[in-house]
Coordinates of C-alpha atoms in Angstrom, one line a residue:
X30 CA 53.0 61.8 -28.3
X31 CA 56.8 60.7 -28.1
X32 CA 59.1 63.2 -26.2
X33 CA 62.4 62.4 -25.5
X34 CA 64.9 64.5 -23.4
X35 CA 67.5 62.7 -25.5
X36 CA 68.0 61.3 -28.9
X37 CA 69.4 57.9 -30.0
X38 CA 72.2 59.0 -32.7
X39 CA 74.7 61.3 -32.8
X40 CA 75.3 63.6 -35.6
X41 CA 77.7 61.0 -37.3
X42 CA 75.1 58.7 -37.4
X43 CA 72.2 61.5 -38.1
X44 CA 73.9 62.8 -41.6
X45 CA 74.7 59.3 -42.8
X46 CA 70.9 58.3 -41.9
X47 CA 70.5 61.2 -44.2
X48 CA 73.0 60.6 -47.1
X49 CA 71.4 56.5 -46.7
X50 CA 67.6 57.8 -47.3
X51 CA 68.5 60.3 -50.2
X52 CA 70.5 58.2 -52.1
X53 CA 67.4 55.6 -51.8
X54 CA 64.8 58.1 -52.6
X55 CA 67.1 59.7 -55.4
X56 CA 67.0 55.8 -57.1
X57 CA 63.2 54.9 -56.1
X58 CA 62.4 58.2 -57.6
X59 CA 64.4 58.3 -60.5
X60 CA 63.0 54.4 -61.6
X61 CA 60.0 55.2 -60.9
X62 CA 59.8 58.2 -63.4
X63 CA 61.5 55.7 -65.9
X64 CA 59.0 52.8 -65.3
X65 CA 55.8 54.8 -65.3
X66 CA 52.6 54.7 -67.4
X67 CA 54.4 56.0 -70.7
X68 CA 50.6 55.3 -72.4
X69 CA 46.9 56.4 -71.2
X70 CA 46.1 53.1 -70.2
X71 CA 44.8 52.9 -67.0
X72 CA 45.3 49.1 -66.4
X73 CA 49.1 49.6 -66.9
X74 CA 48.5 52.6 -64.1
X75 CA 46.6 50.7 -61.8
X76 CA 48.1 47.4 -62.0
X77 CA 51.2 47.4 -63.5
X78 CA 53.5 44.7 -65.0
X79 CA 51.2 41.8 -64.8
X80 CA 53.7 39.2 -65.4
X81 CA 55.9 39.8 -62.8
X82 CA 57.0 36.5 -61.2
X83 CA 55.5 35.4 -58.1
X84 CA 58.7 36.0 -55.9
X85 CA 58.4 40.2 -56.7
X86 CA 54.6 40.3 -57.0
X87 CA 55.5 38.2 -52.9
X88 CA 57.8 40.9 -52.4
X89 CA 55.9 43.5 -53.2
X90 CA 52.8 42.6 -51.4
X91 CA 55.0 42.3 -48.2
X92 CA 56.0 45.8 -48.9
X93 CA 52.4 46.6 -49.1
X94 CA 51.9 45.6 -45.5
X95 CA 55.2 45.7 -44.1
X96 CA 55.1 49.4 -42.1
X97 CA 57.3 50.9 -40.1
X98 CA 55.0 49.7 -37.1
X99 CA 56.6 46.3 -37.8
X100 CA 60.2 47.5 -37.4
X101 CA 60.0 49.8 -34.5
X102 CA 56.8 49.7 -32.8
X103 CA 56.2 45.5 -33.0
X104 CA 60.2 45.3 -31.8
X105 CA 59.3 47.5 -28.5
X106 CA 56.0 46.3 -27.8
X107 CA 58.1 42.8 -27.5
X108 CA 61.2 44.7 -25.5
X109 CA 58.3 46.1 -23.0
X110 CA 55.9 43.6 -22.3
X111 CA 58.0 39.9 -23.4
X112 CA 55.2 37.3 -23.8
X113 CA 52.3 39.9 -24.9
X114 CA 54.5 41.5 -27.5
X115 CA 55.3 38.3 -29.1
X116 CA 51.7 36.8 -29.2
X117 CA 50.9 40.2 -30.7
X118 CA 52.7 39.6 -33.6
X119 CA 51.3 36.0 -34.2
X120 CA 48.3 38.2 -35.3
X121 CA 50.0 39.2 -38.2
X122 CA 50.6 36.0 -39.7
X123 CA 47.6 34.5 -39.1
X124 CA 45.7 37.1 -40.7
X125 CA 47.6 36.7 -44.0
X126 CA 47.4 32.7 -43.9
X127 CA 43.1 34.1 -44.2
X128 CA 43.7 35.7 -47.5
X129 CA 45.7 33.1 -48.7
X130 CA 42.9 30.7 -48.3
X131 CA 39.3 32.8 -48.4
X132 CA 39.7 35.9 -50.1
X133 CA 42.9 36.0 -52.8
X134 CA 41.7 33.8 -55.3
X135 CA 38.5 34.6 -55.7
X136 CA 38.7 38.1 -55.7
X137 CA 41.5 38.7 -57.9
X138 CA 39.0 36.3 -60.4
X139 CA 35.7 38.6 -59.7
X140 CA 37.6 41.9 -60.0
X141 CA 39.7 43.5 -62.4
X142 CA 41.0 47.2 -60.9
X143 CA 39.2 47.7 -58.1
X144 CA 37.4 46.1 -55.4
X145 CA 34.8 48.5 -56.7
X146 CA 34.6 46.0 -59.6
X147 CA 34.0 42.9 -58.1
X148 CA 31.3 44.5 -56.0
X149 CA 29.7 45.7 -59.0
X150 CA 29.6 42.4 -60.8
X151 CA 28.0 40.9 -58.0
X152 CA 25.8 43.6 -57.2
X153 CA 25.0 44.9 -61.0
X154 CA 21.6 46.9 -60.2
X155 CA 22.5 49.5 -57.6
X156 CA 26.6 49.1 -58.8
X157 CA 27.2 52.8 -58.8
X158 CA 25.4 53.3 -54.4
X159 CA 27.4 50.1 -53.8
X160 CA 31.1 51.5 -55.3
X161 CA 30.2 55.2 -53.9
X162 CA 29.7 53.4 -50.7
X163 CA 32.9 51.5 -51.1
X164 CA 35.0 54.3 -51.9
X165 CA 34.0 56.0 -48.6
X166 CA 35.3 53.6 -46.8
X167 CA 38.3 53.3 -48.5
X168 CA 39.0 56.5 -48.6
X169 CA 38.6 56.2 -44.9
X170 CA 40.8 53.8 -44.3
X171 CA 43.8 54.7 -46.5
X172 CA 43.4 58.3 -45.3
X173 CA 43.4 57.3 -41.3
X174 CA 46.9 55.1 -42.3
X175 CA 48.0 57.7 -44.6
X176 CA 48.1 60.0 -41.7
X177 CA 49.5 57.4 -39.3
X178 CA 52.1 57.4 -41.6
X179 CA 53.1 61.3 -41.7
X180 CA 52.9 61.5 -38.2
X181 CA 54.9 58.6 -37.8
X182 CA 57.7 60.1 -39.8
X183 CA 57.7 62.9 -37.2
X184 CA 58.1 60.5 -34.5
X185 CA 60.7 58.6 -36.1
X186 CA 62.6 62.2 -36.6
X187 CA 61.8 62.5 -32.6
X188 CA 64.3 59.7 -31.8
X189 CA 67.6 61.8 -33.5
X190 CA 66.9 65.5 -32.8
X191 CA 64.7 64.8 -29.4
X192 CA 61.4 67.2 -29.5
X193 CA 61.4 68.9 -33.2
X194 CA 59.9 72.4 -33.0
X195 CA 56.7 73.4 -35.3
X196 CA 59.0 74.3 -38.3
X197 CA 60.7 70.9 -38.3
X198 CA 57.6 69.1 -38.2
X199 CA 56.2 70.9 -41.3
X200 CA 59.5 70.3 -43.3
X201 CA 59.4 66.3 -42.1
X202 CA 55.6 66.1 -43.3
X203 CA 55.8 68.3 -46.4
X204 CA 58.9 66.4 -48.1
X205 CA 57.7 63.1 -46.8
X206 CA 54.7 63.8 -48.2
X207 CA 55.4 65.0 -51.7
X208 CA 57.9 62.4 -52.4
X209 CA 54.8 60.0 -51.6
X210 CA 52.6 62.0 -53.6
X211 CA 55.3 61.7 -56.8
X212 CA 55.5 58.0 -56.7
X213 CA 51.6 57.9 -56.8
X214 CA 50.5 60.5 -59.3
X215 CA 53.6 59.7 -61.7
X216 CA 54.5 56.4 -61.1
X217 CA 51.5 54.6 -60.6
X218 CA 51.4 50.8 -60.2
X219 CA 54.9 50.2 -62.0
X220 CA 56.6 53.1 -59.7
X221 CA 55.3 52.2 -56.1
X222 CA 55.8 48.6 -56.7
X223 CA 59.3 49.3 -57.4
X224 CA 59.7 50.6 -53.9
X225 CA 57.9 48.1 -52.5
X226 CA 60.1 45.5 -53.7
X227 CA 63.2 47.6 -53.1
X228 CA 62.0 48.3 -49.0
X229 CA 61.2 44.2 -48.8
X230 CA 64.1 43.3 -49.8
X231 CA 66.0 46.1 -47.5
X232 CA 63.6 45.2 -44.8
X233 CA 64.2 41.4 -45.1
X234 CA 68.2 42.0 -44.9
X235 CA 68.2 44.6 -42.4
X236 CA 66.2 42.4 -39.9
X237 CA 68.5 39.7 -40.7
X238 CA 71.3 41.1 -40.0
X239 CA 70.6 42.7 -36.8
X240 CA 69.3 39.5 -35.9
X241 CA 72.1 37.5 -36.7
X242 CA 74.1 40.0 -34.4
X243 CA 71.7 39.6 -31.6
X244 CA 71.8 35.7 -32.8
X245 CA 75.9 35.8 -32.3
X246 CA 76.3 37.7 -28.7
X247 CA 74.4 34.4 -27.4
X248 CA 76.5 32.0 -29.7
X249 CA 73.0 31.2 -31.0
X250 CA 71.5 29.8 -27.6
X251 CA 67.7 31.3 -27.6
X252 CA 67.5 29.6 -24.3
X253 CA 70.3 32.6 -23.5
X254 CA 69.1 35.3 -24.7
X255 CA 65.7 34.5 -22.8
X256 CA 67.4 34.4 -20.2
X257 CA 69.1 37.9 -20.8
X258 CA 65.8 39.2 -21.4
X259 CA 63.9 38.4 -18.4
X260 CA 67.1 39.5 -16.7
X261 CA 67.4 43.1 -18.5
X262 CA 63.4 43.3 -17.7
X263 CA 63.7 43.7 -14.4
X264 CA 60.8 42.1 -13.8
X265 CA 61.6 38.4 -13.3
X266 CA 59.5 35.9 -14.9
X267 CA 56.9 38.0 -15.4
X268 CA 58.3 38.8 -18.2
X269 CA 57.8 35.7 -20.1
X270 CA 54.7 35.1 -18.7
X271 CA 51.1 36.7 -19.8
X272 CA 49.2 39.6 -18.7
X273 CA 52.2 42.2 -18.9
X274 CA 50.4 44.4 -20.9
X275 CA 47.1 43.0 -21.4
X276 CA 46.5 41.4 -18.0
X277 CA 45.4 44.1 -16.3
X278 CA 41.5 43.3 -15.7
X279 CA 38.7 41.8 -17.8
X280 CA 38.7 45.0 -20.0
X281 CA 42.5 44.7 -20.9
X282 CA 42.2 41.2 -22.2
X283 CA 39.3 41.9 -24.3
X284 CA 40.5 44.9 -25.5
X285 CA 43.6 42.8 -26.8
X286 CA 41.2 40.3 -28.0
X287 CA 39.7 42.9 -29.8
X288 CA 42.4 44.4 -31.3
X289 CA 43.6 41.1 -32.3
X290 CA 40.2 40.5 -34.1
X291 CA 40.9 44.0 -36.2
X292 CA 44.3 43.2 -37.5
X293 CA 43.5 39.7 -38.2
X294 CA 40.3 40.3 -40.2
X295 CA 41.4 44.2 -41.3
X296 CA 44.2 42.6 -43.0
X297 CA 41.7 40.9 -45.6
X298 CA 39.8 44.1 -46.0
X299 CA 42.7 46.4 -46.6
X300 CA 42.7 48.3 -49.8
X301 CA 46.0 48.8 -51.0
X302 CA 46.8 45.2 -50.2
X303 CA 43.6 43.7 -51.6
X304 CA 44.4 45.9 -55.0
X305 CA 47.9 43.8 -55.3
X306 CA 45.6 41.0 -55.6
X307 CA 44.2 42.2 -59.3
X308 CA 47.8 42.7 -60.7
X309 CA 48.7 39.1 -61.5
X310 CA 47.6 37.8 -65.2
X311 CA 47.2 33.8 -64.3
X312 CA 45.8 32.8 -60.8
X313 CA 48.9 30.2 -60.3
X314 CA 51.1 33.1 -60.0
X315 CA 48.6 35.2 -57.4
X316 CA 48.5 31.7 -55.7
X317 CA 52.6 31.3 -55.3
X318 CA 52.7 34.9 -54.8
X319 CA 50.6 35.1 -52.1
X320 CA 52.7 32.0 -50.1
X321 CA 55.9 34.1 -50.4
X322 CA 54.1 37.1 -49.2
X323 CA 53.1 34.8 -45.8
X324 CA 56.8 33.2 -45.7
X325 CA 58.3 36.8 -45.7
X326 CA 55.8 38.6 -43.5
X327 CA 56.5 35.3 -40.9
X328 CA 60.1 35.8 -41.1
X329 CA 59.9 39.3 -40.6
X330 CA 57.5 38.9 -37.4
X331 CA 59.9 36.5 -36.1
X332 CA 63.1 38.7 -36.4
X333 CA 60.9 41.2 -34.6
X334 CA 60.6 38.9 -31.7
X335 CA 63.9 38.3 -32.0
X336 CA 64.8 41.9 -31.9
X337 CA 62.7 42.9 -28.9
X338 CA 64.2 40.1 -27.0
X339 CA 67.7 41.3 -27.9
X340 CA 66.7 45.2 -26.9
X341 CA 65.8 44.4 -23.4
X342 CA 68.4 41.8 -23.4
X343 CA 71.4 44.1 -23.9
X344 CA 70.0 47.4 -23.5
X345 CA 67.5 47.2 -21.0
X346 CA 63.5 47.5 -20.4
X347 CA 64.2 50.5 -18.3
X348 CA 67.0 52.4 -20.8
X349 CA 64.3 51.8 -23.5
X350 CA 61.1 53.0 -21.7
X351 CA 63.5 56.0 -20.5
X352 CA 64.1 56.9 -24.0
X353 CA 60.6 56.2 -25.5
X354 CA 57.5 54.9 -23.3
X355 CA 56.1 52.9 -26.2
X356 CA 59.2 51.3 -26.9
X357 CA 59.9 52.7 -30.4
X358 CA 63.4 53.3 -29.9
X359 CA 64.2 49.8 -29.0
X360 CA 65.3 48.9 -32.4
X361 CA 67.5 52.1 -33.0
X362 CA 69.1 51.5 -29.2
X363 CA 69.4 47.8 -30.6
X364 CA 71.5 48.6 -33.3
X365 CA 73.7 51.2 -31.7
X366 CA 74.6 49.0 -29.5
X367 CA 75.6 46.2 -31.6
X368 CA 77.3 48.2 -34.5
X369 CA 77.4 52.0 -33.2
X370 CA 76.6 54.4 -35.6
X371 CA 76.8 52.7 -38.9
X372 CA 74.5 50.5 -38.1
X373 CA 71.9 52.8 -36.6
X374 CA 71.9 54.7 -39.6
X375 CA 71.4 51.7 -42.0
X376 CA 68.8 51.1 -39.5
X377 CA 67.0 54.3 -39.6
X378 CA 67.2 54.5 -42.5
X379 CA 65.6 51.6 -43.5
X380 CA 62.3 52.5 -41.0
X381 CA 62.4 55.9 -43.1
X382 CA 62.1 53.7 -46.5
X383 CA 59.6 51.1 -45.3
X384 CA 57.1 54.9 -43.8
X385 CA 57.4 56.0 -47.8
X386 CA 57.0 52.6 -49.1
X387 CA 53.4 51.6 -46.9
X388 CA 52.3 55.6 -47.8
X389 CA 53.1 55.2 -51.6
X390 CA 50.7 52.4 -51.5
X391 CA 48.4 53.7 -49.5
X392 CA 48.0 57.0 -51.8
X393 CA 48.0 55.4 -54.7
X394 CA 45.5 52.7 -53.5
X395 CA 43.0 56.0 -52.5
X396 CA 43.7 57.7 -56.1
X397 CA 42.5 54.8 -57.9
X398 CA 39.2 54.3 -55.8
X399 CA 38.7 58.1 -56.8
X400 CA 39.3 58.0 -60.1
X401 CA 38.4 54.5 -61.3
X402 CA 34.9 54.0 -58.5
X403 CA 33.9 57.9 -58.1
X404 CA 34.5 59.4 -61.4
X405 CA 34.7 56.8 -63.7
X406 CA 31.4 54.8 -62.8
X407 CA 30.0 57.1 -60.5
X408 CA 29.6 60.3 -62.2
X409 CA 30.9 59.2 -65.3
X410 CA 28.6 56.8 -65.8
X411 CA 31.6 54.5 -67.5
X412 CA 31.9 56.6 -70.0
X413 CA 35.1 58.6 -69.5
X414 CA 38.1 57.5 -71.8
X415 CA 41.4 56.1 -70.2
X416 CA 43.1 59.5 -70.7
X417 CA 40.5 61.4 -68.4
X418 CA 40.7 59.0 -65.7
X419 CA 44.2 58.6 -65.4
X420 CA 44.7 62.6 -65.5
X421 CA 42.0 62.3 -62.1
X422 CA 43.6 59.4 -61.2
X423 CA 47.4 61.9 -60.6
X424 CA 45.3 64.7 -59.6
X425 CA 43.6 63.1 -56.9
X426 CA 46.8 61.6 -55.6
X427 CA 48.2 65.3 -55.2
X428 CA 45.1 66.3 -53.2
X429 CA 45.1 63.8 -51.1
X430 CA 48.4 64.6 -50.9
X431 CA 48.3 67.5 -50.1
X432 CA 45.2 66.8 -47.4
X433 CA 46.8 63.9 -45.7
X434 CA 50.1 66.7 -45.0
X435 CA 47.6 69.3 -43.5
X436 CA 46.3 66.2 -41.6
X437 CA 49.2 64.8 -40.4
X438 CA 50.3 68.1 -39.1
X439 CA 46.8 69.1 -37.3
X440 CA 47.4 65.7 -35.3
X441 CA 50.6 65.8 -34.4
X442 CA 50.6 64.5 -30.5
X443 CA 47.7 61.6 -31.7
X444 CA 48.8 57.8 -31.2
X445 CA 50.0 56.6 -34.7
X446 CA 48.9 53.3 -33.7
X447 CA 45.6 54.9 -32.7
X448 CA 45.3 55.9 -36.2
X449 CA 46.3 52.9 -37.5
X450 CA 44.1 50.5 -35.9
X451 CA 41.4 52.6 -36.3
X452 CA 41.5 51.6 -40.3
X453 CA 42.1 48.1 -39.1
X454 CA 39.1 48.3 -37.8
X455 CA 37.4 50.4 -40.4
X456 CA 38.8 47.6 -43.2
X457 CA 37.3 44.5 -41.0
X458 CA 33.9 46.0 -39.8
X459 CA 32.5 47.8 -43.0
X460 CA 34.3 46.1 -46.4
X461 CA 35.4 43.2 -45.0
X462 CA 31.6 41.6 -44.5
X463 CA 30.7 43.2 -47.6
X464 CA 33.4 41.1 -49.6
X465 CA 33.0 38.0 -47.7
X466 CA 29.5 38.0 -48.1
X467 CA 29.6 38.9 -52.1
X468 CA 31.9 36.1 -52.8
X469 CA 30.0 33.1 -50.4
X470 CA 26.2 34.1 -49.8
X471 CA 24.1 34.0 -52.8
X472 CA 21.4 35.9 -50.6
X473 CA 23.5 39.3 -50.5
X474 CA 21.6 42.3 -51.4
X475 CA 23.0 45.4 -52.6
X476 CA 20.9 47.2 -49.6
X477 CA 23.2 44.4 -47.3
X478 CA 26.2 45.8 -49.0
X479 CA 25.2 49.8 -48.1
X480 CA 24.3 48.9 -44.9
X481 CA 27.2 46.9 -43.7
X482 CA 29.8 49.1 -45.5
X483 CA 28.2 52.5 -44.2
X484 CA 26.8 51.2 -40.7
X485 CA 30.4 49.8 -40.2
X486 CA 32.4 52.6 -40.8
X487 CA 29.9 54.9 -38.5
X488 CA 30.0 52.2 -35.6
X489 CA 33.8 51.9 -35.7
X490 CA 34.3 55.5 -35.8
X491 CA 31.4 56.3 -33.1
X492 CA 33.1 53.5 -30.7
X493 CA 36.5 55.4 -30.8
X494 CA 35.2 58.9 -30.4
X495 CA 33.3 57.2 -27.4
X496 CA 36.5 55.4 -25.9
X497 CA 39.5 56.0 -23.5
X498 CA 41.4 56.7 -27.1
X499 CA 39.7 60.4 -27.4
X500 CA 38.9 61.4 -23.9
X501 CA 39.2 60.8 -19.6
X502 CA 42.7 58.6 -19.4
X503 CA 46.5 60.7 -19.2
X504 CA 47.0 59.3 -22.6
X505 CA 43.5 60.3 -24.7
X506 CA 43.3 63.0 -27.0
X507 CA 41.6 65.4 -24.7
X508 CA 42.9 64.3 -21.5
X509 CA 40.9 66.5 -19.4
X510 CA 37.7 65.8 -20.8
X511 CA 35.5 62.6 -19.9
X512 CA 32.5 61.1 -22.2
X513 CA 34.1 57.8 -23.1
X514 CA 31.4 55.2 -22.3
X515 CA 32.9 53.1 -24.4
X516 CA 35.5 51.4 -22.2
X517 CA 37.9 49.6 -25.0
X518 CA 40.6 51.3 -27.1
X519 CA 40.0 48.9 -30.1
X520 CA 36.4 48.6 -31.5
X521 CA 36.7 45.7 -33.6
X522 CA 35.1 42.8 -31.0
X523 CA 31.8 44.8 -31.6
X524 CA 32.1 46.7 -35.0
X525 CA 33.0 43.8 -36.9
X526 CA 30.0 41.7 -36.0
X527 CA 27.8 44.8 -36.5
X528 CA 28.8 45.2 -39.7
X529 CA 27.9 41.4 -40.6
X530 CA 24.8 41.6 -38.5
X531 CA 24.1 44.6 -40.6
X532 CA 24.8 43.3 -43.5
X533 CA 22.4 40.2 -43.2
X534 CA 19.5 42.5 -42.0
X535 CA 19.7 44.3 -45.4
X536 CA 19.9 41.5 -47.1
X537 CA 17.3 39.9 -45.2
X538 CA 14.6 41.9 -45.2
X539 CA 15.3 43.9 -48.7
X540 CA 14.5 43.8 -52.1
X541 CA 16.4 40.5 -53.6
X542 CA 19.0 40.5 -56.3
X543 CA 17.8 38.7 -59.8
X544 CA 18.0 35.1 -60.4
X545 CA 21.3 34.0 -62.1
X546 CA 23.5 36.9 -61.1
X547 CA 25.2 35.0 -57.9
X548 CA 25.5 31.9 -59.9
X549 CA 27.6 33.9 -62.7
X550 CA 29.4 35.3 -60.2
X551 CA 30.9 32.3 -58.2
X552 CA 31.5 30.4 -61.4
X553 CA 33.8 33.5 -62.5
X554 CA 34.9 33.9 -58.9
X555 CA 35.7 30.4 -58.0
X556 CA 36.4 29.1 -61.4
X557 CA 38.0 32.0 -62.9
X558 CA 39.9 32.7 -66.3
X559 CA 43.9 33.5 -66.5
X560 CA 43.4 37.3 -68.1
X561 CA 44.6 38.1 -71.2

């Protein structure tokens, strides 16, 4: 839980943050009402305009990802801990140079809405247990980052106003959350990609900016502000050096290891980014799309850096620890420092933007899985017209609304990042073996699929409720009670290869799919045909 005996801004800079975000939810909102579904066509709701060109399909798919982790919780965890905090973010890239060369192309061939659908062409016989499956896990996963999100915005209001009382932190969910909930149920694909590519191109500037700034105070000598940083540490070179954070013991290094493994592999697996992969008509474009996505993600990661260098630089490790132990305020202490209030509004501001952006696409990601997977193939049977799934497809994204608000409230004083790497984890134990194993292994069984997707998501979950996350460290959910056997934070180093292991069991040693289905499959997947 964040608790600060002090805020960052002032109430000039509070009330422009303010006039900043409305005026950008007033425009986002307003567009997107203008640019949604004005048919009941469901592929225009779930994907969109499909000949977008690959710079804003890039855009938006760095939106997609792009949360406001990145901005404020990647810039402290490099103000904090120096050398760990930069190798941290490494992870990031990494894991979207993967999709760019195992899993965009071929799925965005296989599938047409869903994930759900590429799954089902592979797995034709026992389609409907494989996308019920599926859409328990992404459920899962969106809801767990869904929530991260919510309680995020709390936190972020924690840094102007200090400790908000219960009534605050309903009013911060509840708007939060139905402005979310209206870009998903109204706009669709058309109005949350237009946020998306509105917060990465915000996003992108911002960080530049401030960068340059931070760029400018040490006439653009990095070898300066190192030296600035390891100076405004405190803690020597040590600072520069590894182990800071994660060099604790054995356990801390694997658990960053682990952790590591989740966001590099969870990235492939995530839902609302792997839907962005369906939306483009011809597989050139996904292709060039897919490179800018990596090029701006990169830049952004290395701004980051750049940022949490700057932070400790010219604020200092302890200033920024004083105000906020994980380092969130880093960013926002940043700013003030190098342009005073205007700046740390434009700069709030834009962290409030990217939270709504990463939610819309979240929600909207979740709606679709209910809608399209659950009731339309499901329990429908594929028989329910375009106008009765897209009317499920806007009421589910108001429940869920709605749930991920009662959520987000109920766990108030949870770890976002907790929350979030938990679906990291989620993403790369249970749906990411399923997909890589349906697109490259012609043995795959659909009993494979149900076991590694359910078997997965149990062992990821089981892992955490068994860890230091939930219970016997200062920091765990119940502090004061102790069953965490389990001695890593992240479960990914053995939930991922559980849910592969799992995954070839079934497949092993269960009925096998029939002849000719696998081979359709890959020439579609590999092959492919632009979509008309």
């Amino acid at each position: 839980m964040v608790t600060h005996s002090a805020s960052v801004a002032d109430a000039f800079s509070l009330r422009l943050t303010f006039v900043l975000f409305l005026t950008v939810v007033v425009i986002t909102l307003f567009t997107a009402l203008l640019t949604a579904p004005q048919r009941d066509e469901i592929g225009e709701f779930y994907l969109g305009n499909r000949d977008m060109s690959p710079l804003r399909n890039g855009l938006a798919m760095c939106g997609d990802y792009l949360s406001a982790a990145t901005l404020l919780g990647s810039t402290g965890l490099v103000a904090l801990t120096g050398y760990d905090g930069l190798l941290y973010l490494g992870g990031t890239v990494v894991a979207w140079m993967m999709v760019l060369l195992l899993i965009a192309e071929p799925l965005r061939n296989a599938g047409k809405f869903t994930l759900g659908d590429a799954l089902a062409r592979r797995l034709p016989l026992r389609q409907r247990q494989v996308r019920l499956a599926l859409a328990v896990c992404t459920l899962s996963v969106c809801t767990l980052y869904l929530v991260a999100q919510l309680v995020g915005s709390i936190a972020l209001m924690t840094q102007f106003v200090g400790e908000p009382g219960p009534t605050t932190r309903t009013m911060v969910v509840i708007i939060i959350g139905t402005i979310v909930t209206i870009y998903a149920a109204i706009g669709g694909m058309p109005g949350a990609t237009f946020i998306q590519v509105v917060k990465a191109v915000m996003l992108v500037a911002g960080v530049t900016v401030v960068a340059v700034l931070v760029l400018n105070r040490f006439d653009w000598n990095i070898d300066g502000l190192l030296a600035s940083a390891t100076e405004g540490s405190g803690l020597g070179d040590e600072y520069l050096q590894p182990g800071l954070r994660y060099g604790a013991g054995p356990i801390s290094k694997i658990d960053f290891f682990s952790l590591q493994l989740a966001i590099v592999l969870g990235l492939a697996a995530l839902p609302h980014v792997m839907m962005r992969m369906f939306a483009p008509r011809r597989t050139r474009v996904l292709r060039a799309s897919v490179v800018w996505a990596v090029g701006l993600v990169g830049f952004v990661c290395l701004t980051a850096g750049v940022l949490g260098l700057g932070a400790t630089a010219l604020v200092g490790r302890d200033t920024i620890s004083g105000m906020d132990h994980k380092g969130d305020a880093a960013v926002l202490l940043l700013a003030h420092e190098l342009g005073g209030e205007v700046l740390t509004a434009i700069v709030s501001a834009l962290a409030f933007v990217t939270l709504l952006a990463v939610a819309a696409g979240l929600m909207l990601a979740a709606a679709s899985s209910v809608a399209h997977d659950l009731y339309g193939e499901v329990i429908r049977k594929g028989r329910a017209t375009e106008t009765q799934e897209l009317g499920v497809a806007r009421i589910a994204a108001v429940v869920l609304g709605v749930l991920s608000m009662m959520f987000a409230l109920l766990a108030w004083g949870t770890n976002t990042a907790t929350l979030a790497f938990l679906a990291f984890a989620i993403a790369a134990s249970a749906i990411l073996p399923t997909l890589v194993y349906s697109l490259f292994w012609s043995g795959f069984t659909a009993r494979g699929a149900l076991l590694s997707l359910y078997g997965g998501l149990v062992t990821s979950v089981l892992l955490v409720v068994f860890s230091p996350v939930v219970s016997s460290t200062p920091d765990s959910v119940y502090p004061r009670a102790d069953f965490a056997w389990f001695p890593l934070q992240n479960p990914g180093i053995v939930s991922i290869p559980a849910g592969f292991l799992l995954g070839w069991l079934g497949s092993r040693f269960g009925p096998r799919e029939e002849a000719g289905v696998y081979e359709d499959f890959e020439v579609r997947a590999l092959v492919g045909a632009d979509q008309g």
